[in-house]
Amino acid sequence: MARRTFIAGNWKMNTTLDEAVALAGGVVEAVKGVSDVEVAICVPYISLQAVSQVIKGTNVKLGAQDVHWEASGAYTGKISTSMLKSVGVTYVIIGHSEQRQYFGETDESVNKKTKATLATGLLPILCIGETLAEREGGKMDSVLETQLRGGYAGISKEDALKITIAYEPVWAIGTGKTATSQQANDAHVFIRKVLASIYDEQTAQAIVIQYGGSMKPDNAKELLAQPDVDGGLIGGAALKADSFKGIVIPN
Ligand code: PEP
């Protein structure tokens, strides 16, 4: 089965409500008519509902940037999967390196969030990636394998197929340093090898793996041309409709 290209914008903690509505409108306009690429924008919680109205009936899907694993209750400040579903969310970013680095995200919490997301019928974008010290210390493979085994623990093959992986080397996020297309592809091949050992080869070949880390219009074409790179999770370049378009439709 051919894997579909999937480009998702991660707006992080950027845009007020008005700015989000305007940017979402710009994205809708920019990717109008694109049918061979799955397109999503992952916007701040407070703008989800308004953006969901802007993208209604278009080819742009809505994503959130995190979620809590409990269904409801005394968890001040948290948002549940059913709340996300109620405002039209399709995708949920889970385990972003900024969550891991600054907010104590662990493979265990990633796993709980992933299961809760799947149980509500939403689709996780599970982020993994090594730091520069880990890469230079020869630990990249073991770090990625641990993150994958932890994130996928107890998840059935059927559900695994609903998860998109975002491989995001931490040293490339927001730094302007992009992994070379070869480095990105090599990591994706390794990720598929681990997925094949958890599930099977067919499942590993069917799972969509995005690259993330300073992807921009001028490097997207080469990265996306790699056989195992199936798309991108885009931070900075997703904050302008034009540059996001240049990644969805690279020329
Ligand atoms: C990200 O945060 O997921 C990301 C890839 O950011 P940037 O594109 O800005 O490196």
PDB file of N, CA, C and O and ligand atoms in Angstrom, residues 10 12 96 98 168 172-175 212-215 233-237, ligand 1:
ATOM      1  N   ASN A  10       2.697  22.766  12.923  1.00  0.00           N
ATOM      2  CA  ASN A  10       2.626  22.853  14.380  1.00  0.00           C
ATOM      3  C   ASN A  10       2.865  24.317  14.749  1.00  0.00           C
ATOM      4  O   ASN A  10       3.994  24.790  14.693  1.00  0.00           O
ATOM      5  N   LYS A  12       2.636  25.733  17.555  1.00  0.00           N
ATOM      6  CA  LYS A  12       3.184  25.903  18.912  1.00  0.00           C
ATOM      7  C   LYS A  12       2.423  27.015  19.658  1.00  0.00           C
ATOM      8  O   LYS A  12       1.233  27.204  19.430  1.00  0.00           O
ATOM      9  N   HIS A  96       5.825  15.689  21.753  1.00  0.00           N
ATOM     10  CA  HIS A  96       6.740  16.629  21.094  1.00  0.00           C
ATOM     11  C   HIS A  96       7.968  16.840  21.976  1.00  0.00           C
ATOM     12  O   HIS A  96       7.866  16.856  23.209  1.00  0.00           O
ATOM     13  N   GLU A  98       9.519  19.381  22.797  1.00  0.00           N
ATOM     14  CA  GLU A  98       9.413  20.499  23.750  1.00  0.00           C
ATOM     15  C   GLU A  98       8.627  20.066  24.992  1.00  0.00           C
ATOM     16  O   GLU A  98       8.915  20.510  26.103  1.00  0.00           O
ATOM     17  N   GLU A 168      11.723  13.718  14.732  1.00  0.00           N
ATOM     18  CA  GLU A 168      12.218  15.084  14.852  1.00  0.00           C
ATOM     19  C   GLU A 168      13.504  15.098  15.669  1.00  0.00           C
ATOM     20  O   GLU A 168      13.452  15.099  16.912  1.00  0.00           O
ATOM     21  N   ALA A 172      17.537  19.704  15.423  1.00  0.00           N
ATOM     22  CA  ALA A 172      17.115  20.359  14.175  1.00  0.00           C
ATOM     23  C   ALA A 172      15.849  21.182  14.348  1.00  0.00           C
ATOM     24  O   ALA A 172      15.425  21.879  13.434  1.00  0.00           O
ATOM     25  N   ILE A 173      15.249  21.122  15.546  1.00  0.00           N
ATOM     26  CA  ILE A 173      13.968  21.814  15.734  1.00  0.00           C
ATOM     27  C   ILE A 173      14.192  23.281  16.075  1.00  0.00           C
ATOM     28  O   ILE A 173      14.820  23.604  17.079  1.00  0.00           O
ATOM     29  N   GLY A 174      13.689  24.139  15.200  1.00  0.00           N
ATOM     30  CA  GLY A 174      13.750  25.580  15.434  1.00  0.00           C
ATOM     31  C   GLY A 174      15.158  26.147  15.418  1.00  0.00           C
ATOM     32  O   GLY A 174      15.381  27.283  15.814  1.00  0.00           O
ATOM     33  N   THR A 175      16.120  25.367  14.951  1.00  0.00           N
ATOM     34  CA  THR A 175      17.511  25.805  14.993  1.00  0.00           C
ATOM     35  C   THR A 175      18.008  26.265  13.628  1.00  0.00           C
ATOM     36  O   THR A 175      19.085  26.838  13.528  1.00  0.00           O
ATOM     37  N   GLY A 212      10.611  16.084  10.898  1.00  0.00           N
ATOM     38  CA  GLY A 212      10.411  17.432  11.421  1.00  0.00           C
ATOM     39  C   GLY A 212      11.722  18.004  11.911  1.00  0.00           C
ATOM     40  O   GLY A 212      12.528  17.302  12.537  1.00  0.00           O
ATOM     41  N   GLY A 213      11.932  19.277  11.646  1.00  0.00           N
ATOM     42  CA  GLY A 213      13.167  19.933  12.078  1.00  0.00           C
ATOM     43  C   GLY A 213      13.637  20.869  10.990  1.00  0.00           C
ATOM     44  O   GLY A 213      14.323  20.461  10.062  1.00  0.00           O
ATOM     45  N   SER A 214      13.185  22.144  11.121  1.00  0.00           N
ATOM     46  CA  SER A 214      13.594  23.177  10.165  1.00  0.00           C
ATOM     47  C   SER A 214      13.310  22.807   8.708  1.00  0.00           C
ATOM     48  O   SER A 214      14.097  23.120   7.814  1.00  0.00           O
ATOM     49  N   MET A 215      12.184  22.144   8.469  1.00  0.00           N
ATOM     50  CA  MET A 215      11.793  21.913   7.077  1.00  0.00           C
ATOM     51  C   MET A 215      11.224  23.221   6.533  1.00  0.00           C
ATOM     52  O   MET A 215      10.441  23.893   7.202  1.00  0.00           O
ATOM     53  N   LEU A 233       6.425  17.441   9.734  1.00  0.00           N
ATOM     54  CA  LEU A 233       5.798  18.213  10.807  1.00  0.00           C
ATOM     55  C   LEU A 233       6.565  19.527  10.839  1.00  0.00           C
ATOM     56  O   LEU A 233       7.785  19.546  11.034  1.00  0.00           O
ATOM     57  N   ILE A 234       5.842  20.611  10.617  1.00  0.00           N
ATOM     58  CA  ILE A 234       6.472  21.891  10.319  1.00  0.00           C
ATOM     59  C   ILE A 234       6.189  22.904  11.416  1.00  0.00           C
ATOM     60  O   ILE A 234       5.025  23.193  11.708  1.00  0.00           O
ATOM     61  N   GLY A 235       7.237  23.466  11.990  1.00  0.00           N
ATOM     62  CA  GLY A 235       7.065  24.492  13.017  1.00  0.00           C
ATOM     63  C   GLY A 235       7.090  25.881  12.403  1.00  0.00           C
ATOM     64  O   GLY A 235       6.101  26.377  11.867  1.00  0.00           O
ATOM     65  N   GLY A 236       8.252  26.514  12.445  1.00  0.00           N
ATOM     66  CA  GLY A 236       8.393  27.898  11.999  1.00  0.00           C
ATOM     67  C   GLY A 236       7.782  28.195  10.640  1.00  0.00           C
ATOM     68  O   GLY A 236       7.069  29.201  10.468  1.00  0.00           O
ATOM     69  N   ALA A 237       8.035  27.335   9.681  1.00  0.00           N
ATOM     70  CA  ALA A 237       7.566  27.599   8.315  1.00  0.00           C
ATOM     71  C   ALA A 237       6.055  27.414   8.159  1.00  0.00           C
ATOM     72  O   ALA A 237       5.499  27.703   7.095  1.00  0.00           O
TER      73      ALA A 237
HETATM   74  C1  PEP B   1       8.433  21.211  15.326  1.00  0.00           C
HETATM   75  O1  PEP B   1       8.377  21.869  16.348  1.00  0.00           O
HETATM   76  O2  PEP B   1       7.735  20.201  15.236  1.00  0.00           O
HETATM   77  C2  PEP B   1       9.339  21.658  14.267  1.00  0.00           C
HETATM   78  C3  PEP B   1       9.688  20.795  13.362  1.00  0.00           C
HETATM   79  O3  PEP B   1       9.770  22.968  14.319  1.00  0.00           O
HETATM   80  P1  PEP B   1      10.670  23.739  13.201  1.00  0.00           P
HETATM   81  O4  PEP B   1      10.077  23.385  11.864  1.00  0.00           O
HETATM   82  O5  PEP B   1      10.514  25.172  13.539  1.00  0.00           O
HETATM   83  O6  PEP B   1      12.051  23.224  13.352  1.00  0.00           O
END
